[in-house]
CSV table of C-alpha atoms in Angstrom, one decimal:
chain,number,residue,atom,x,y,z
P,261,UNK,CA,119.2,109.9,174.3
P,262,UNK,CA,120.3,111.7,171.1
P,263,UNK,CA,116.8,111.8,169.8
P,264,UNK,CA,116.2,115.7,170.5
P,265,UNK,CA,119.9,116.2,169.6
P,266,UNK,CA,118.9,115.9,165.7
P,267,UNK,CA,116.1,118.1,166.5
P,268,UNK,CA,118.2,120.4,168.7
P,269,UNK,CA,120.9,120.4,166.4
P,270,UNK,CA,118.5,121.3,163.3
P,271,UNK,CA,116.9,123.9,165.7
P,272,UNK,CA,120.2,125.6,165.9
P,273,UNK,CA,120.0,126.0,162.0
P,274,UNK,CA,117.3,127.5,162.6
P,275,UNK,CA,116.8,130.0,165.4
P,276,UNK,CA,118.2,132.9,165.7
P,277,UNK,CA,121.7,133.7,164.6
P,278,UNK,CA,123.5,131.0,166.3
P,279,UNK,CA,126.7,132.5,165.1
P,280,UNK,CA,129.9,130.6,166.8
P,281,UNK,CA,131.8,133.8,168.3
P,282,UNK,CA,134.2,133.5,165.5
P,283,UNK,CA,131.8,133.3,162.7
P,284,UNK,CA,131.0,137.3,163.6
P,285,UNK,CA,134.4,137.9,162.6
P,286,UNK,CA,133.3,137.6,158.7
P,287,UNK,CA,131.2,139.9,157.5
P,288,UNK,CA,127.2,139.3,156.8
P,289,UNK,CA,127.8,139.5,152.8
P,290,UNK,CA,130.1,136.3,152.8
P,291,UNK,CA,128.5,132.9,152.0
P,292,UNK,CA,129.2,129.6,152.9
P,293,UNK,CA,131.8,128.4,155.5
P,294,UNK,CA,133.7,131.0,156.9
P,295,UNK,CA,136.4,129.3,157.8
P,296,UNK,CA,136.6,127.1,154.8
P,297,UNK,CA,138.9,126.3,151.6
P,298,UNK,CA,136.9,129.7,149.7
P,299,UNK,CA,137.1,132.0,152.7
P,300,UNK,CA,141.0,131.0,152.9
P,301,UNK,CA,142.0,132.0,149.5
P,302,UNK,CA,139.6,135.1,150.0
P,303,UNK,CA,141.4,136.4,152.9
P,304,UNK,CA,144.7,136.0,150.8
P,305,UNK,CA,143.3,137.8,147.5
P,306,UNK,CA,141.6,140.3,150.0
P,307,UNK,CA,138.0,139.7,149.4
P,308,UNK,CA,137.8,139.2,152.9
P,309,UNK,CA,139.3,141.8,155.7
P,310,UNK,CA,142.4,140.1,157.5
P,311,UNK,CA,141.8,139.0,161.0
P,312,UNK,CA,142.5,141.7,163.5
P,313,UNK,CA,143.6,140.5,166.7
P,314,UNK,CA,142.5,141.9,169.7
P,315,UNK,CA,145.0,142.4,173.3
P,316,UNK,CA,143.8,138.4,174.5
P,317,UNK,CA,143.7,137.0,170.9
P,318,UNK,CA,147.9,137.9,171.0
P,319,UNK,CA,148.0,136.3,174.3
P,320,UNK,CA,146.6,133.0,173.2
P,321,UNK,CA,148.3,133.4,169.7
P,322,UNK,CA,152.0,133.9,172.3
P,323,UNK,CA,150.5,130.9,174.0
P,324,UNK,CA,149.9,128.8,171.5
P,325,UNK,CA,153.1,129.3,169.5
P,326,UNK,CA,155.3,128.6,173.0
P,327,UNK,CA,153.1,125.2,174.0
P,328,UNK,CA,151.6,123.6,170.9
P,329,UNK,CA,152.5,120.9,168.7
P,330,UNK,CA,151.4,119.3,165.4
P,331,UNK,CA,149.2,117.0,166.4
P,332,UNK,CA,147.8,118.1,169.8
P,333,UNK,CA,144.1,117.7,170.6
P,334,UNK,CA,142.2,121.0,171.9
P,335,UNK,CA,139.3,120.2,173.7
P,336,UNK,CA,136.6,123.2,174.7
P,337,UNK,CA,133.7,123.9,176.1
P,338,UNK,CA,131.4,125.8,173.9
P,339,UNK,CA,128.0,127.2,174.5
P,340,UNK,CA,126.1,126.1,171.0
P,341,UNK,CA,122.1,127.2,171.6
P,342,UNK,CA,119.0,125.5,170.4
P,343,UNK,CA,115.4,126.4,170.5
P,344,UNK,CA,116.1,130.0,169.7
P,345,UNK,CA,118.9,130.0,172.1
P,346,UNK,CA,117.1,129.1,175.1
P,347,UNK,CA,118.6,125.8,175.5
P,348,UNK,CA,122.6,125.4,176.1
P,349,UNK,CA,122.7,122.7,174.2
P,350,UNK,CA,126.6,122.0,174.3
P,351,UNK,CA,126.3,122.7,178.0
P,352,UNK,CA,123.8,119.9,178.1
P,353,UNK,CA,125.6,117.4,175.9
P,354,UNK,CA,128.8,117.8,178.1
P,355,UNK,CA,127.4,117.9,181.5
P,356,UNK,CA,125.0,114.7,180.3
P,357,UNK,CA,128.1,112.5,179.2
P,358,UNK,CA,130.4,113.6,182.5
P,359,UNK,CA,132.9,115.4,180.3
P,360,UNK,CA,134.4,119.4,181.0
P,361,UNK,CA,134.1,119.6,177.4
P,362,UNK,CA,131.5,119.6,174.3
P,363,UNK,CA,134.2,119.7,171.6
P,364,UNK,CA,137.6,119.0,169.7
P,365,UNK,CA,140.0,120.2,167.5
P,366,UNK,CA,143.4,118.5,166.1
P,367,UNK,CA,146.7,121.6,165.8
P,368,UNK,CA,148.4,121.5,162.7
P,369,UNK,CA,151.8,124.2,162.3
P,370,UNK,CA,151.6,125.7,159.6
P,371,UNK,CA,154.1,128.5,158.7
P,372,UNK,CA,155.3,129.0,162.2
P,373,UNK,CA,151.6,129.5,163.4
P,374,UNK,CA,149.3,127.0,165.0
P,375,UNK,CA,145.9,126.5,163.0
P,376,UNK,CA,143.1,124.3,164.5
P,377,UNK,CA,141.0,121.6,162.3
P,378,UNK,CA,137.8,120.7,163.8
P,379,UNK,CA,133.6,121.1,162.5
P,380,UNK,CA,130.6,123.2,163.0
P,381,UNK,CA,127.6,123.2,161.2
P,382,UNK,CA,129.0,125.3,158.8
P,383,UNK,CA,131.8,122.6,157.4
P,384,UNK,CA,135.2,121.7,158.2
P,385,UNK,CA,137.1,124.4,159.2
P,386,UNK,CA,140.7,125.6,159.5
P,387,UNK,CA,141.5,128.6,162.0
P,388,UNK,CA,144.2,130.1,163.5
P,389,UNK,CA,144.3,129.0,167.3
P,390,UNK,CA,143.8,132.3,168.6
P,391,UNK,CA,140.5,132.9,167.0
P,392,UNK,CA,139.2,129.1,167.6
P,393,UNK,CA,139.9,129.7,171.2
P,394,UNK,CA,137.5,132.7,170.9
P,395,UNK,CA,134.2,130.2,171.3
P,396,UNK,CA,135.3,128.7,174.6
P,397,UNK,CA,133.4,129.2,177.0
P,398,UNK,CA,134.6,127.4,180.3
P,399,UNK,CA,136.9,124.9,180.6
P,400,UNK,CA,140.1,124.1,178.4
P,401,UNK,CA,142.5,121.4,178.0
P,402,UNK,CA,145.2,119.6,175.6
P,403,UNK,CA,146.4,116.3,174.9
P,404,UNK,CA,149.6,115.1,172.9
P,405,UNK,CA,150.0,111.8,171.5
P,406,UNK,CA,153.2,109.9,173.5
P,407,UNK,CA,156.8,109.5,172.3
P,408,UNK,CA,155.7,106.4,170.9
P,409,UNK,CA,153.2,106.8,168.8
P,410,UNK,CA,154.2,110.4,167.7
P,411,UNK,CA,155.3,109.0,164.0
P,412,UNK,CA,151.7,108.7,163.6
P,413,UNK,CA,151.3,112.5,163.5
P,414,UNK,CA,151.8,113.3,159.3
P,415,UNK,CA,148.8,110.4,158.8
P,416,UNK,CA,146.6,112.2,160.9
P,417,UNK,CA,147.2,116.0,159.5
P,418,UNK,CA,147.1,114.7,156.2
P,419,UNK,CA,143.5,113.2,157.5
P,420,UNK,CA,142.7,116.7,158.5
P,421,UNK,CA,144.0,118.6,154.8
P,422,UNK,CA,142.0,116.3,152.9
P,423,UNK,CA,139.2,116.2,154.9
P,424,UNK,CA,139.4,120.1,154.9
P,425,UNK,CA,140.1,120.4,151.3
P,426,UNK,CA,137.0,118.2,150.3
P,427,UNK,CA,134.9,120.0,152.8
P,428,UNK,CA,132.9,116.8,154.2
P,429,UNK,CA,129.5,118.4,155.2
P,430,UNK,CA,128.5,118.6,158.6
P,431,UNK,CA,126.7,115.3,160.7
P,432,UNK,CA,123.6,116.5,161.5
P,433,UNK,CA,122.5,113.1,163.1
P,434,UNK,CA,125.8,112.1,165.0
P,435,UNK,CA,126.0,108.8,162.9
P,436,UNK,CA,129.5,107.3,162.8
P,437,UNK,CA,129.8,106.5,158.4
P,438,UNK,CA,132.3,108.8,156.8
P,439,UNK,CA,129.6,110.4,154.7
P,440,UNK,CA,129.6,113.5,157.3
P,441,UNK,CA,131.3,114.2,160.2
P,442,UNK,CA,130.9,116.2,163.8
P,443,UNK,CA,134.0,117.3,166.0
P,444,UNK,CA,134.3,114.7,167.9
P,445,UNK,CA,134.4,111.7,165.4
P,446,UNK,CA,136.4,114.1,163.1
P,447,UNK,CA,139.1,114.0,165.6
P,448,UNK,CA,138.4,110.5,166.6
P,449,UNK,CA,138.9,109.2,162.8
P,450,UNK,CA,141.8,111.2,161.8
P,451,UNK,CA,143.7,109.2,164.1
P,452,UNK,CA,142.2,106.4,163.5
P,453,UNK,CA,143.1,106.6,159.6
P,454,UNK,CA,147.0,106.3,161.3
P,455,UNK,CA,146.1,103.2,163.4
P,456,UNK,CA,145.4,104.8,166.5
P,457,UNK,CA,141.7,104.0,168.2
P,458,UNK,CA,141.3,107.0,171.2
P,459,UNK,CA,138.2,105.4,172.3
P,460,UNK,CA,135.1,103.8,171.7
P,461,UNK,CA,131.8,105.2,170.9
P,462,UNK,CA,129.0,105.4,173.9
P,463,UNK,CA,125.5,105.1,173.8
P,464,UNK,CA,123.5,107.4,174.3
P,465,UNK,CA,121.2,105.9,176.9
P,466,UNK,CA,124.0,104.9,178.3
P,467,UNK,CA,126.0,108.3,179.2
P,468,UNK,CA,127.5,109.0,182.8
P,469,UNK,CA,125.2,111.5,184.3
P,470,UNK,CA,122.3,110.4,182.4
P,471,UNK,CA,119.9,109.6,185.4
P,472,UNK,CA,120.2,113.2,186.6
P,473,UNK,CA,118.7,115.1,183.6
P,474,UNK,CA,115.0,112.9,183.3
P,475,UNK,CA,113.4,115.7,181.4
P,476,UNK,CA,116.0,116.7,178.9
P,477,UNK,CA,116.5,112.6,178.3
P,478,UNK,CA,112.2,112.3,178.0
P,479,UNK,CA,112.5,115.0,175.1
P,480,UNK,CA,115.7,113.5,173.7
P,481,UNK,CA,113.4,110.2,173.5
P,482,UNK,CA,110.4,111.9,172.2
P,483,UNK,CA,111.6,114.5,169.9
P,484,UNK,CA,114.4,113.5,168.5
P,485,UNK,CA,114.7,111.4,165.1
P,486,UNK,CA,118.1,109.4,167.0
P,487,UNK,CA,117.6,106.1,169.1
P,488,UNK,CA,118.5,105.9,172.4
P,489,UNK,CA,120.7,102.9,171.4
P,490,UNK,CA,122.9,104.8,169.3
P,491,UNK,CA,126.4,105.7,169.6
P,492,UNK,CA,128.5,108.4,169.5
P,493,UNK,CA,131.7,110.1,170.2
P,494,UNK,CA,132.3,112.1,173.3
P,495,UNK,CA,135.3,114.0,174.5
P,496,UNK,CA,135.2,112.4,178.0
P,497,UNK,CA,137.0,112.5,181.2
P,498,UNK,CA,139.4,110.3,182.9
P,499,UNK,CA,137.5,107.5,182.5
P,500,UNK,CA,135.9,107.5,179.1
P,501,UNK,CA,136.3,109.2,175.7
P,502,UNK,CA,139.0,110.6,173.7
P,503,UNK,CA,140.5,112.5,176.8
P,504,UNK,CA,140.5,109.1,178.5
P,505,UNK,CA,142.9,107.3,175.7
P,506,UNK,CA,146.0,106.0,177.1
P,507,UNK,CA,148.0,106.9,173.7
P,508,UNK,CA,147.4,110.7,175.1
P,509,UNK,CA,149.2,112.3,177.6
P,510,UNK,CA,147.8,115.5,179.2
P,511,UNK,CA,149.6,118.8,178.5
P,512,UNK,CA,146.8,121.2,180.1
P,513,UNK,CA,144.9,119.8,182.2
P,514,UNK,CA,140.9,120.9,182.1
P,515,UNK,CA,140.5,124.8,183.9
P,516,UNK,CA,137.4,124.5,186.1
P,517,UNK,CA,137.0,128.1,186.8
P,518,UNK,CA,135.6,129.4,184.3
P,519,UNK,CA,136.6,130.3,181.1
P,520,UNK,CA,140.3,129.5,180.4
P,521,UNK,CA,142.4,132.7,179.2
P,522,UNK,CA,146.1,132.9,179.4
P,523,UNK,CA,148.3,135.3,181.6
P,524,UNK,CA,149.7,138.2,180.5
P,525,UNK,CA,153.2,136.6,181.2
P,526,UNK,CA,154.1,134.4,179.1
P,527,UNK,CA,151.7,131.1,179.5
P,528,UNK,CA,152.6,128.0,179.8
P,529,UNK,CA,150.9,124.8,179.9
P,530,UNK,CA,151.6,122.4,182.8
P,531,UNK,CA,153.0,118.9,182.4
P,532,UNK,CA,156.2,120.2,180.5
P,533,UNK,CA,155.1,122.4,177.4
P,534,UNK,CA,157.8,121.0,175.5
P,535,UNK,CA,157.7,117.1,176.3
């Protein structure tokens, strides 16, 4: 099925701007990731202009510093574009595979404030929560490892630093070597370097809802350079995927109305916030 995802993907190189929401916080001048190693120590020199945060960025950034923990998985829905932004490609991707969500990101607290790993196309990234929350588009959710296995939690930041640090380009074909990475596997193999497997990779042919998109699967077969047999990643639901994994337990639960945005009161996140 991923066939026209390494075309669509390379399409979104390509047409138009493409811009995640938070990319059009840096200005047109800067080069290379944004979000990156570069762009960090720019902000701090003052190269680039400090992040200005807007009446619902505080909310989230309140909300974030009240419910998160080092370690938690963020999973959104995004609305990356392909074929000159005519196709909703994440959309696609997680309607196709049954899941809420298209993508993944692992907290980290650093200095009091919650920052979120995760990839684009642009590299691996490191952002403060309230501007990564800035490209959701519908629903939202988080997952926390258990008591148990919450020892494991160092390995996997320490995945996420050096992953960050060396800047591991982006997988434009959704393979699963360490060579390049996309969100999901990102997330997937940071806890895997502490022991922890969240799930198993799916084939493409062989996702949930596949029977009920024929055309968009005949151009995934017939444009795309991926097989139909490969595998890959998801985020998943209940019954498959990362959000599936029984080492997670759920601390906000996916928000099917729309686009999840926090209160002005205070937010919390249900299924105890501090568990």
């Amino acid at each position: 099925m991923l066939r026209i995802a390494g075309l669509l993907v390379a399409m979104m190189v390509n047409g138009g701007d493409n811009k995640e929401a938070t990319d059009r916080l840096v200005p047109e001048s800067w080069k290379g990731n944004p979000w990156g190693p570069a762009a960090a120590k720019a902000r701090a020199n003052g190269q680039l202009p400090p992040i200005v945060l807007t009446p619902s960025m505080k909310r989230w950034d309140r909300w974030g510093k009240a419910v998160l923990k080092e370690g938690d998985i963020v999973f959104r829905r995004g609305d990356a574009r392909v074929l000159f932004g005519y196709f909703p490609f994440s959309r696609f991707i997680a309607n196709v595979s049954g899941s809420p969500f298209s993508h993944t990101g692992i907290i980290a607290v650093e200095k009091g404030e919650p920052v979120v790993y995760d990839v684009t196309k642009a590299g691996i990234r490191r952002q403060p929560f309230c501007v990564w929350v800035l490209d959701n588009t519908g629903p939202f959710g988080v997952k926390r490892l258990r008591a148990d296995w919450r020892s494991k939690i160092p390995t996997i930041i320490r995945f996420c630093r050096e992953t960050y640090e060396k800047q591991v380009p982006f997988d434009y074909v959704l393979g699963l070597d360490d060579s390049a990475l996309y969100c999901i596997e990102m997330t997937e193999k940071a806890f895997r370097s502490a022991g922890l497997k969240l799930s198993e990779p799916v084939r493409l042919g062989e996702m949930e809802r596949v029977s009920e998109f024929p055309i968009c699967m005949f151009a995934f077969r017939h444009l795309s350079p991926l097989r139909i047999d490969q595998k890959v990643f998801f985020p998943g639901n209940d019954r498959h995927g990362i959000w599936s994994s029984h080492y997670l337990e759920t601390i906000h639960p996916p928000d099917r109305v729309g686009a999840a945005r926090p209160s002005g009161r205070s937010p919390t996140a249900r299924g105890s916030a501090r568990s």
